[in-house]
Amino acid sequence: MTYVEDELNSQPECWTRAAADAARHTAALPAAGERVAIVGCGTSYFMAQSAAALREDAGLGETDAFAASEFPRGRTYDRVVALTRSGTTTEVLELLTELKGRTRTVALTADPQTPVMTAADDVVVLDYADERSVVQTRFATTALTLLRAHLGLHTDAVVADARAALAADLPEGLVERTQFTFLGRGWTVGLANEAGLKMREASLSWTEAYPAMEYRHGPISISTTGTATWMFGRAPEGLAEQVRETGAMWVPGALDPLAELVRAQRLAVAVATARGLDPDRPRHLTRSVILAP
């Protein structure tokens, strides 16, 4: 078993622990009414998108998500949350250093022996969700679970769905598809983006991700018999039928959307294996992006 397989299989246990620990971190995490920005790079940025949408939709305060390198320096926030598995990513550390003394910051990380421990005002360490694989799975979803629990939006049903996602076979014929499109709405747009990234990283697949309503505004034109279109959450009315009419395979999101991401992670590993690739060592990638001065 590869590292990434072992790590993605451990997600139900990691989520259970994160949800149970959320109350301990209340002081470090955003309070209701605060204006908040959530930042990250790569996978962490997509988790930030989902967390920001969840918080704002819950009526807990204006919440934005940015790639750390694109943070708008002219805006004012009560708190900035940084997601960084490695604790060493250059863009995140530079932003936290710049905000020191001006804006309250908190970092969610997996490694307590890294520069982020002093760069942020508060730190939440999820070391039990750290990973050996370059490809992120459990740290990202565990960090999002912690934030969902902090918002009061996590239930035991999410963990049950994750176990179901690990136990059930992938849809027949899915691994053989040559192009994958992931769709989301609201907070699940970030999950769709992350599913696409997992497929690119692990299996070198041609993947795209869109807000579901935008898919009909051009992207559906590339759908064909070799395409699989996967919906995270409830689909807009009529979209499934339109996709099937193109000859593409429609994959509905029957589980909690975060559990659907677990299914997509499994697909990425399965496609990589079918193509003779090592999902633990994706081409041109490293665990952390550290830029030279």
PDB file of C-alpha atoms in Angstrom:
ATOM      1  CA  MET A   1       0.000   0.000   0.000  1.00  0.00           C
ATOM      2  CA  THR A   2       1.292   3.474  -0.867  1.00  0.00           C
ATOM      3  CA  TYR A   3       1.601   6.198   1.757  1.00  0.00           C
ATOM      4  CA  VAL A   4      -1.255   8.125   0.195  1.00  0.00           C
ATOM      5  CA  GLU A   5      -3.561   5.098   0.327  1.00  0.00           C
ATOM      6  CA  ASP A   6      -2.776   4.517   3.981  1.00  0.00           C
ATOM      7  CA  GLU A   7      -3.289   8.186   4.770  1.00  0.00           C
ATOM      8  CA  LEU A   8      -6.557   8.612   2.913  1.00  0.00           C
ATOM      9  CA  ASN A   9      -7.915   5.464   4.588  1.00  0.00           C
ATOM     10  CA  SER A  10      -7.260   6.979   8.016  1.00  0.00           C
ATOM     11  CA  GLN A  11      -9.459  10.030   7.450  1.00  0.00           C
ATOM     12  CA  PRO A  12     -12.524   8.918   9.467  1.00  0.00           C
ATOM     13  CA  GLU A  13     -10.383   8.571  12.589  1.00  0.00           C
ATOM     14  CA  CYS A  14      -8.649  11.900  11.956  1.00  0.00           C
ATOM     15  CA  TRP A  15     -11.974  13.693  11.459  1.00  0.00           C
ATOM     16  CA  THR A  16     -13.388  12.219  14.655  1.00  0.00           C
ATOM     17  CA  ARG A  17     -10.404  13.471  16.629  1.00  0.00           C
ATOM     18  CA  ALA A  18     -10.485  16.937  15.035  1.00  0.00           C
ATOM     19  CA  ALA A  19     -14.176  17.358  15.784  1.00  0.00           C
ATOM     20  CA  ALA A  20     -13.649  16.291  19.385  1.00  0.00           C
ATOM     21  CA  ASP A  21     -10.748  18.736  19.786  1.00  0.00           C
ATOM     22  CA  ALA A  22     -12.444  21.742  18.186  1.00  0.00           C
ATOM     23  CA  ALA A  23     -13.693  23.184  21.475  1.00  0.00           C
ATOM     24  CA  ARG A  24     -10.120  23.341  22.798  1.00  0.00           C
ATOM     25  CA  HIS A  25      -9.166  25.731  20.015  1.00  0.00           C
ATOM     26  CA  THR A  26     -12.087  28.144  20.267  1.00  0.00           C
ATOM     27  CA  ALA A  27      -9.931  31.066  21.395  1.00  0.00           C
ATOM     28  CA  ALA A  28      -7.548  30.688  18.452  1.00  0.00           C
ATOM     29  CA  LEU A  29     -10.206  30.310  15.772  1.00  0.00           C
ATOM     30  CA  PRO A  30     -12.435  33.096  14.385  1.00  0.00           C
ATOM     31  CA  ALA A  31     -15.239  34.351  16.611  1.00  0.00           C
ATOM     32  CA  ALA A  32     -18.719  35.100  15.323  1.00  0.00           C
ATOM     33  CA  GLY A  33     -18.904  38.519  13.715  1.00  0.00           C
ATOM     34  CA  GLU A  34     -15.212  38.833  12.903  1.00  0.00           C
ATOM     35  CA  ARG A  35     -14.146  39.744   9.381  1.00  0.00           C
ATOM     36  CA  VAL A  36     -11.889  36.878   8.381  1.00  0.00           C
ATOM     37  CA  ALA A  37      -9.581  35.830   5.557  1.00  0.00           C
ATOM     38  CA  ILE A  38      -8.462  32.225   5.117  1.00  0.00           C
ATOM     39  CA  VAL A  39      -5.325  31.613   3.062  1.00  0.00           C
ATOM     40  CA  GLY A  40      -3.288  28.712   1.781  1.00  0.00           C
ATOM     41  CA  CYS A  41      -1.439  27.360  -1.238  1.00  0.00           C
ATOM     42  CA  GLY A  42      -2.520  24.521  -3.515  1.00  0.00           C
ATOM     43  CA  THR A  43      -4.738  22.084  -1.650  1.00  0.00           C
ATOM     44  CA  SER A  44      -4.819  24.362   1.384  1.00  0.00           C
ATOM     45  CA  TYR A  45      -6.151  27.210  -0.762  1.00  0.00           C
ATOM     46  CA  PHE A  46      -9.036  25.042  -1.965  1.00  0.00           C
ATOM     47  CA  MET A  47      -9.840  24.055   1.629  1.00  0.00           C
ATOM     48  CA  ALA A  48      -9.790  27.769   2.443  1.00  0.00           C
ATOM     49  CA  GLN A  49     -12.386  28.362  -0.280  1.00  0.00           C
ATOM     50  CA  SER A  50     -14.695  25.778   1.243  1.00  0.00           C
ATOM     51  CA  ALA A  51     -14.207  26.972   4.816  1.00  0.00           C
ATOM     52  CA  ALA A  52     -14.807  30.599   3.866  1.00  0.00           C
ATOM     53  CA  ALA A  53     -18.046  29.784   2.066  1.00  0.00           C
ATOM     54  CA  LEU A  54     -19.281  27.678   4.986  1.00  0.00           C
ATOM     55  CA  ARG A  55     -18.587  30.385   7.540  1.00  0.00           C
ATOM     56  CA  GLU A  56     -20.162  33.208   5.594  1.00  0.00           C
ATOM     57  CA  ASP A  57     -23.198  31.131   4.607  1.00  0.00           C
ATOM     58  CA  ALA A  58     -23.692  30.305   8.294  1.00  0.00           C
ATOM     59  CA  GLY A  59     -24.034  34.031   9.009  1.00  0.00           C
ATOM     60  CA  LEU A  60     -20.942  34.147  11.223  1.00  0.00           C
ATOM     61  CA  GLY A  61     -19.180  36.985   9.430  1.00  0.00           C
ATOM     62  CA  GLU A  62     -17.749  38.139   6.139  1.00  0.00           C
ATOM     63  CA  THR A  63     -15.116  35.595   5.112  1.00  0.00           C
ATOM     64  CA  ASP A  64     -12.781  35.605   2.110  1.00  0.00           C
ATOM     65  CA  ALA A  65     -10.353  33.015   0.762  1.00  0.00           C
ATOM     66  CA  PHE A  66      -7.108  33.756  -1.046  1.00  0.00           C
ATOM     67  CA  ALA A  67      -4.028  32.043  -2.327  1.00  0.00           C
ATOM     68  CA  ALA A  68      -1.416  33.300   0.128  1.00  0.00           C
ATOM     69  CA  SER A  69       0.508  34.984  -2.685  1.00  0.00           C
ATOM     70  CA  GLU A  70      -2.604  36.930  -3.745  1.00  0.00           C
ATOM     71  CA  PHE A  71      -3.680  38.295  -0.365  1.00  0.00           C
ATOM     72  CA  PRO A  72      -4.949  41.876  -0.839  1.00  0.00           C
ATOM     73  CA  ARG A  73      -2.683  44.037   1.287  1.00  0.00           C
ATOM     74  CA  GLY A  74      -5.102  46.951   1.192  1.00  0.00           C
ATOM     75  CA  ARG A  75      -7.914  45.148   3.022  1.00  0.00           C
ATOM     76  CA  THR A  76      -8.476  45.002   6.755  1.00  0.00           C
ATOM     77  CA  TYR A  77      -9.412  41.814   8.597  1.00  0.00           C
ATOM     78  CA  ASP A  78      -9.968  40.971  12.240  1.00  0.00           C
ATOM     79  CA  ARG A  79      -8.218  37.643  11.819  1.00  0.00           C
ATOM     80  CA  VAL A  80      -6.328  35.742   9.132  1.00  0.00           C
ATOM     81  CA  VAL A  81      -6.317  31.932   9.184  1.00  0.00           C
ATOM     82  CA  ALA A  82      -3.461  30.191   7.357  1.00  0.00           C
ATOM     83  CA  LEU A  83      -3.594  26.531   6.370  1.00  0.00           C
ATOM     84  CA  THR A  84      -0.138  25.007   5.891  1.00  0.00           C
ATOM     85  CA  ARG A  85       0.596  21.308   6.288  1.00  0.00           C
ATOM     86  CA  SER A  86       4.371  21.715   6.179  1.00  0.00           C
ATOM     87  CA  GLY A  87       4.645  24.983   8.107  1.00  0.00           C
ATOM     88  CA  THR A  88       7.429  26.008   5.705  1.00  0.00           C
ATOM     89  CA  THR A  89       5.656  27.323   2.603  1.00  0.00           C
ATOM     90  CA  THR A  90       7.306  30.568   1.558  1.00  0.00           C
ATOM     91  CA  GLU A  91       4.209  32.543   0.576  1.00  0.00           C
ATOM     92  CA  VAL A  92       2.412  31.698   3.827  1.00  0.00           C
ATOM     93  CA  LEU A  93       5.375  32.567   6.050  1.00  0.00           C
ATOM     94  CA  GLU A  94       5.967  35.847   4.239  1.00  0.00           C
ATOM     95  CA  LEU A  95       2.328  36.859   4.667  1.00  0.00           C
ATOM     96  CA  LEU A  96       2.217  35.932   8.358  1.00  0.00           C
ATOM     97  CA  THR A  97       5.422  37.884   8.979  1.00  0.00           C
ATOM     98  CA  GLU A  98       3.991  40.919   7.202  1.00  0.00           C
ATOM     99  CA  LEU A  99       0.772  40.782   9.251  1.00  0.00           C
ATOM    100  CA  LYS A 100       2.577  40.403  12.604  1.00  0.00           C
ATOM    101  CA  GLY A 101       1.469  43.113  14.991  1.00  0.00           C
ATOM    102  CA  ARG A 102      -1.234  44.368  12.612  1.00  0.00           C
ATOM    103  CA  THR A 103      -3.729  41.534  12.250  1.00  0.00           C
ATOM    104  CA  ARG A 104      -4.367  38.560  14.523  1.00  0.00           C
ATOM    105  CA  THR A 105      -3.235  35.380  12.776  1.00  0.00           C
ATOM    106  CA  VAL A 106      -3.692  31.664  13.377  1.00  0.00           C
ATOM    107  CA  ALA A 107      -2.038  28.805  11.511  1.00  0.00           C
ATOM    108  CA  LEU A 108      -3.298  25.246  11.158  1.00  0.00           C
ATOM    109  CA  THR A 109      -0.311  22.994  10.567  1.00  0.00           C
ATOM    110  CA  ALA A 110       0.848  19.394  10.863  1.00  0.00           C
ATOM    111  CA  ASP A 111       4.440  19.951  11.944  1.00  0.00           C
ATOM    112  CA  PRO A 112       5.238  21.701  15.248  1.00  0.00           C
ATOM    113  CA  GLN A 113       8.964  21.889  14.423  1.00  0.00           C
ATOM    114  CA  THR A 114       8.685  24.510  11.682  1.00  0.00           C
ATOM    115  CA  PRO A 115       8.906  28.327  11.317  1.00  0.00           C
ATOM    116  CA  VAL A 116       5.126  28.778  11.288  1.00  0.00           C
ATOM    117  CA  MET A 117       5.085  28.147  15.048  1.00  0.00           C
ATOM    118  CA  THR A 118       6.535  31.614  15.658  1.00  0.00           C
ATOM    119  CA  ALA A 119       5.294  33.329  12.510  1.00  0.00           C
ATOM    120  CA  ALA A 120       1.615  33.131  13.577  1.00  0.00           C
ATOM    121  CA  ASP A 121       0.069  34.563  16.746  1.00  0.00           C
ATOM    122  CA  ASP A 122      -1.796  31.303  17.423  1.00  0.00           C
ATOM    123  CA  VAL A 123      -1.119  27.799  16.108  1.00  0.00           C
ATOM    124  CA  VAL A 124      -3.301  24.703  15.969  1.00  0.00           C
ATOM    125  CA  VAL A 125      -1.186  21.579  15.431  1.00  0.00           C
ATOM    126  CA  LEU A 126      -2.834  18.596  13.761  1.00  0.00           C
ATOM    127  CA  ASP A 127       0.243  16.386  13.917  1.00  0.00           C
ATOM    128  CA  TYR A 128      -1.832  13.201  13.945  1.00  0.00           C
ATOM    129  CA  ALA A 129      -2.954  14.124  10.415  1.00  0.00           C
ATOM    130  CA  ASP A 130       0.557  14.711   9.048  1.00  0.00           C
ATOM    131  CA  GLU A 131       1.521  12.801   5.909  1.00  0.00           C
ATOM    132  CA  ARG A 132       4.514  11.174   4.283  1.00  0.00           C
ATOM    133  CA  SER A 133       3.077  11.430   0.791  1.00  0.00           C
ATOM    134  CA  VAL A 134       3.624  14.592  -1.224  1.00  0.00           C
ATOM    135  CA  VAL A 135      -0.027  14.413  -2.281  1.00  0.00           C
ATOM    136  CA  GLN A 136      -2.222  15.864   0.490  1.00  0.00           C
ATOM    137  CA  THR A 137      -5.292  13.984   1.637  1.00  0.00           C
ATOM    138  CA  ARG A 138      -5.953  13.647   5.360  1.00  0.00           C
ATOM    139  CA  PHE A 139      -4.343  16.858   6.608  1.00  0.00           C
ATOM    140  CA  ALA A 140      -6.443  19.017   4.319  1.00  0.00           C
ATOM    141  CA  THR A 141      -9.723  17.299   5.114  1.00  0.00           C
ATOM    142  CA  THR A 142      -8.927  17.156   8.834  1.00  0.00           C
ATOM    143  CA  ALA A 143      -8.213  20.897   8.914  1.00  0.00           C
ATOM    144  CA  LEU A 144     -11.521  21.544   7.143  1.00  0.00           C
ATOM    145  CA  THR A 145     -13.299  19.213   9.570  1.00  0.00           C
ATOM    146  CA  LEU A 146     -11.876  21.164  12.509  1.00  0.00           C
ATOM    147  CA  LEU A 147     -13.197  24.386  11.009  1.00  0.00           C
ATOM    148  CA  ARG A 148     -16.590  22.800  10.257  1.00  0.00           C
ATOM    149  CA  ALA A 149     -16.828  21.608  13.841  1.00  0.00           C
ATOM    150  CA  HIS A 150     -15.857  25.058  15.113  1.00  0.00           C
ATOM    151  CA  LEU A 151     -18.736  26.460  13.045  1.00  0.00           C
ATOM    152  CA  GLY A 152     -21.145  23.862  14.448  1.00  0.00           C
ATOM    153  CA  LEU A 153     -21.508  22.240  11.028  1.00  0.00           C
ATOM    154  CA  HIS A 154     -19.931  18.816  11.641  1.00  0.00           C
ATOM    155  CA  THR A 155     -21.952  15.728  12.596  1.00  0.00           C
ATOM    156  CA  ASP A 156     -21.194  12.048  13.107  1.00  0.00           C
ATOM    157  CA  ALA A 157     -22.956  11.410   9.797  1.00  0.00           C
ATOM    158  CA  VAL A 158     -19.991  12.980   7.972  1.00  0.00           C
ATOM    159  CA  VAL A 159     -17.633  10.376   9.431  1.00  0.00           C
ATOM    160  CA  ALA A 160     -20.098   7.597   8.613  1.00  0.00           C
ATOM    161  CA  ASP A 161     -20.199   8.814   5.012  1.00  0.00           C
ATOM    162  CA  ALA A 162     -16.394   8.846   4.893  1.00  0.00           C
ATOM    163  CA  ARG A 163     -16.345   5.203   5.951  1.00  0.00           C
ATOM    164  CA  ALA A 164     -18.901   4.439   3.244  1.00  0.00           C
ATOM    165  CA  ALA A 165     -16.736   6.259   0.692  1.00  0.00           C
ATOM    166  CA  LEU A 166     -13.805   4.026   1.603  1.00  0.00           C
ATOM    167  CA  ALA A 167     -15.795   0.793   1.595  1.00  0.00           C
ATOM    168  CA  ALA A 168     -17.819   1.037  -1.610  1.00  0.00           C
ATOM    169  CA  ASP A 169     -16.458   0.216  -5.055  1.00  0.00           C
ATOM    170  CA  LEU A 170     -15.909   3.090  -7.443  1.00  0.00           C
ATOM    171  CA  PRO A 171     -18.511   3.284 -10.234  1.00  0.00           C
ATOM    172  CA  GLU A 172     -17.866   0.753 -12.969  1.00  0.00           C
ATOM    173  CA  GLY A 173     -15.973   2.208 -15.916  1.00  0.00           C
ATOM    174  CA  LEU A 174     -14.910   5.373 -14.070  1.00  0.00           C
ATOM    175  CA  VAL A 175     -11.192   4.573 -13.885  1.00  0.00           C
ATOM    176  CA  GLU A 176     -11.070   4.041 -17.658  1.00  0.00           C
ATOM    177  CA  ARG A 177     -12.289   7.560 -18.466  1.00  0.00           C
ATOM    178  CA  THR A 178      -9.747   9.922 -20.020  1.00  0.00           C
ATOM    179  CA  GLN A 179     -11.094  13.279 -18.828  1.00  0.00           C
ATOM    180  CA  PHE A 180     -12.615  14.243 -15.479  1.00  0.00           C
ATOM    181  CA  THR A 181     -14.725  17.272 -14.618  1.00  0.00           C
ATOM    182  CA  PHE A 182     -15.684  18.138 -11.037  1.00  0.00           C
ATOM    183  CA  LEU A 183     -18.549  20.478 -10.179  1.00  0.00           C
ATOM    184  CA  GLY A 184     -19.601  22.181  -6.961  1.00  0.00           C
ATOM    185  CA  ARG A 185     -21.952  24.796  -5.560  1.00  0.00           C
ATOM    186  CA  GLY A 186     -21.251  27.161  -2.674  1.00  0.00           C
ATOM    187  CA  TRP A 187     -18.782  25.577  -0.268  1.00  0.00           C
ATOM    188  CA  THR A 188     -18.326  22.524  -2.472  1.00  0.00           C
ATOM    189  CA  VAL A 189     -16.708  24.517  -5.293  1.00  0.00           C
ATOM    190  CA  GLY A 190     -13.474  24.351  -3.286  1.00  0.00           C
ATOM    191  CA  LEU A 191     -13.867  20.588  -2.952  1.00  0.00           C
ATOM    192  CA  ALA A 192     -14.391  20.262  -6.710  1.00  0.00           C
ATOM    193  CA  ASN A 193     -11.220  22.283  -7.291  1.00  0.00           C
ATOM    194  CA  GLU A 194      -9.339  20.017  -4.903  1.00  0.00           C
ATOM    195  CA  ALA A 195     -10.644  16.845  -6.577  1.00  0.00           C
ATOM    196  CA  GLY A 196      -9.328  18.125  -9.877  1.00  0.00           C
ATOM    197  CA  LEU A 197      -5.947  18.894  -8.334  1.00  0.00           C
ATOM    198  CA  LYS A 198      -5.711  15.390  -6.818  1.00  0.00           C
ATOM    199  CA  MET A 199      -6.315  13.837 -10.222  1.00  0.00           C
ATOM    200  CA  ARG A 200      -3.667  16.010 -11.854  1.00  0.00           C
ATOM    201  CA  GLU A 201      -1.079  15.445  -9.122  1.00  0.00           C
ATOM    202  CA  ALA A 202      -1.445  11.714  -8.612  1.00  0.00           C
ATOM    203  CA  SER A 203      -2.475  10.433 -12.036  1.00  0.00           C
ATOM    204  CA  LEU A 204      -1.489  13.175 -14.529  1.00  0.00           C
ATOM    205  CA  SER A 205      -5.114  13.240 -15.674  1.00  0.00           C
ATOM    206  CA  TRP A 206      -6.802  15.919 -17.730  1.00  0.00           C
ATOM    207  CA  THR A 207      -9.149  17.445 -15.189  1.00  0.00           C
ATOM    208  CA  GLU A 208     -11.226  20.585 -14.772  1.00  0.00           C
ATOM    209  CA  ALA A 209     -13.422  22.030 -12.041  1.00  0.00           C
ATOM    210  CA  TYR A 210     -16.206  24.596 -12.168  1.00  0.00           C
ATOM    211  CA  PRO A 211     -19.148  26.010 -10.245  1.00  0.00           C
ATOM    212  CA  ALA A 212     -21.977  23.767 -11.417  1.00  0.00           C
ATOM    213  CA  MET A 213     -24.087  26.538 -12.955  1.00  0.00           C
ATOM    214  CA  GLU A 214     -21.070  27.757 -14.944  1.00  0.00           C
ATOM    215  CA  TYR A 215     -20.483  24.355 -16.521  1.00  0.00           C
ATOM    216  CA  ARG A 216     -23.203  24.977 -19.097  1.00  0.00           C
ATOM    217  CA  HIS A 217     -21.616  28.277 -20.121  1.00  0.00           C
ATOM    218  CA  GLY A 218     -18.976  26.731 -22.361  1.00  0.00           C
ATOM    219  CA  PRO A 219     -17.147  23.914 -20.534  1.00  0.00           C
ATOM    220  CA  ILE A 220     -19.831  21.326 -21.307  1.00  0.00           C
ATOM    221  CA  SER A 221     -18.736  21.581 -24.938  1.00  0.00           C
ATOM    222  CA  ILE A 222     -15.713  19.366 -24.219  1.00  0.00           C
ATOM    223  CA  SER A 223     -17.817  16.547 -22.728  1.00  0.00           C
ATOM    224  CA  THR A 224     -17.809  13.325 -24.707  1.00  0.00           C
ATOM    225  CA  THR A 225     -17.935   9.556 -24.232  1.00  0.00           C
ATOM    226  CA  GLY A 226     -14.535   9.604 -22.535  1.00  0.00           C
ATOM    227  CA  THR A 227     -15.577  12.176 -19.938  1.00  0.00           C
ATOM    228  CA  ALA A 228     -16.740  11.676 -16.364  1.00  0.00           C
ATOM    229  CA  THR A 229     -18.564  14.614 -14.740  1.00  0.00           C
ATOM    230  CA  TRP A 230     -18.724  14.390 -10.942  1.00  0.00           C
ATOM    231  CA  MET A 231     -21.047  16.540  -8.841  1.00  0.00           C
ATOM    232  CA  PHE A 232     -20.194  17.517  -5.263  1.00  0.00           C
ATOM    233  CA  GLY A 233     -23.474  18.143  -3.481  1.00  0.00           C
ATOM    234  CA  ARG A 234     -26.885  18.701  -5.004  1.00  0.00           C
ATOM    235  CA  ALA A 235     -26.898  19.239  -8.766  1.00  0.00           C
ATOM    236  CA  PRO A 236     -28.804  22.047 -10.498  1.00  0.00           C
ATOM    237  CA  GLU A 237     -32.054  20.826 -12.018  1.00  0.00           C
ATOM    238  CA  GLY A 238     -31.599  19.258 -15.423  1.00  0.00           C
ATOM    239  CA  LEU A 239     -27.800  19.223 -15.396  1.00  0.00           C
ATOM    240  CA  ALA A 240     -27.418  15.448 -15.065  1.00  0.00           C
ATOM    241  CA  GLU A 241     -29.618  14.895 -18.117  1.00  0.00           C
ATOM    242  CA  GLN A 242     -27.689  17.460 -20.145  1.00  0.00           C
ATOM    243  CA  VAL A 243     -24.383  15.817 -19.272  1.00  0.00           C
ATOM    244  CA  ARG A 244     -25.631  12.345 -20.175  1.00  0.00           C
ATOM    245  CA  GLU A 245     -26.823  13.676 -23.535  1.00  0.00           C
ATOM    246  CA  THR A 246     -23.192  14.490 -24.384  1.00  0.00           C
ATOM    247  CA  GLY A 247     -22.249  10.834 -23.877  1.00  0.00           C
ATOM    248  CA  ALA A 248     -20.353  11.619 -20.683  1.00  0.00           C
ATOM    249  CA  MET A 249     -20.626   9.596 -17.487  1.00  0.00           C
ATOM    250  CA  TRP A 250     -22.542  11.416 -14.722  1.00  0.00           C
ATOM    251  CA  VAL A 251     -21.344  10.742 -11.156  1.00  0.00           C
ATOM    252  CA  PRO A 252     -23.826  12.077  -8.583  1.00  0.00           C
ATOM    253  CA  GLY A 253     -22.723  13.171  -5.134  1.00  0.00           C
ATOM    254  CA  ALA A 254     -24.709  10.869  -2.865  1.00  0.00           C
ATOM    255  CA  LEU A 255     -22.595  11.353   0.298  1.00  0.00           C
ATOM    256  CA  ASP A 256     -21.601  14.355   2.372  1.00  0.00           C
ATOM    257  CA  PRO A 257     -19.457  16.426  -0.024  1.00  0.00           C
ATOM    258  CA  LEU A 258     -16.320  16.007   2.087  1.00  0.00           C
ATOM    259  CA  ALA A 259     -16.802  12.239   1.928  1.00  0.00           C
ATOM    260  CA  GLU A 260     -17.248  12.587  -1.832  1.00  0.00           C
ATOM    261  CA  LEU A 261     -13.759  14.098  -1.878  1.00  0.00           C
ATOM    262  CA  VAL A 262     -12.495  10.895  -0.266  1.00  0.00           C
ATOM    263  CA  ARG A 263     -14.011   8.970  -3.176  1.00  0.00           C
ATOM    264  CA  ALA A 264     -12.233  11.301  -5.597  1.00  0.00           C
ATOM    265  CA  GLN A 265      -8.945  10.743  -3.766  1.00  0.00           C
ATOM    266  CA  ARG A 266      -9.451   7.013  -4.212  1.00  0.00           C
ATOM    267  CA  LEU A 267     -10.112   7.564  -7.900  1.00  0.00           C
ATOM    268  CA  ALA A 268      -6.869   9.509  -8.280  1.00  0.00           C
ATOM    269  CA  VAL A 269      -4.907   6.627  -6.751  1.00  0.00           C
ATOM    270  CA  ALA A 270      -6.765   4.028  -8.837  1.00  0.00           C
ATOM    271  CA  VAL A 271      -6.097   5.888 -12.092  1.00  0.00           C
ATOM    272  CA  ALA A 272      -2.438   6.367 -11.142  1.00  0.00           C
ATOM    273  CA  THR A 273      -2.097   2.639 -10.448  1.00  0.00           C
ATOM    274  CA  ALA A 274      -3.786   1.753 -13.733  1.00  0.00           C
ATOM    275  CA  ARG A 275      -1.313   3.972 -15.569  1.00  0.00           C
ATOM    276  CA  GLY A 276       1.747   2.595 -13.756  1.00  0.00           C
ATOM    277  CA  LEU A 277       2.409   5.799 -11.808  1.00  0.00           C
ATOM    278  CA  ASP A 278       3.528   6.215  -8.195  1.00  0.00           C
ATOM    279  CA  PRO A 279       1.002   8.538  -6.494  1.00  0.00           C
ATOM    280  CA  ASP A 280       3.428   9.135  -3.602  1.00  0.00           C
ATOM    281  CA  ARG A 281       5.927  10.777  -5.942  1.00  0.00           C
ATOM    282  CA  PRO A 282       4.064  13.081  -8.324  1.00  0.00           C
ATOM    283  CA  ARG A 283       6.017  14.590 -11.180  1.00  0.00           C
ATOM    284  CA  HIS A 284       7.757  17.930 -10.486  1.00  0.00           C
ATOM    285  CA  LEU A 285       6.276  18.254  -6.973  1.00  0.00           C
ATOM    286  CA  THR A 286       7.704  18.390  -3.444  1.00  0.00           C
ATOM    287  CA  ARG A 287       6.064  18.312   0.004  1.00  0.00           C
ATOM    288  CA  SER A 288       6.550  22.057   0.454  1.00  0.00           C
ATOM    289  CA  VAL A 289       7.294  24.916  -1.932  1.00  0.00           C
ATOM    290  CA  ILE A 290      10.202  26.886  -0.484  1.00  0.00           C
ATOM    291  CA  LEU A 291      11.308  29.705  -2.761  1.00  0.00           C
ATOM    292  CA  ALA A 292      14.898  30.924  -2.902  1.00  0.00           C
ATOM    293  CA  PRO A 293      15.421  34.562  -1.846  1.00  0.00           C
TER     294      PRO A 293
END
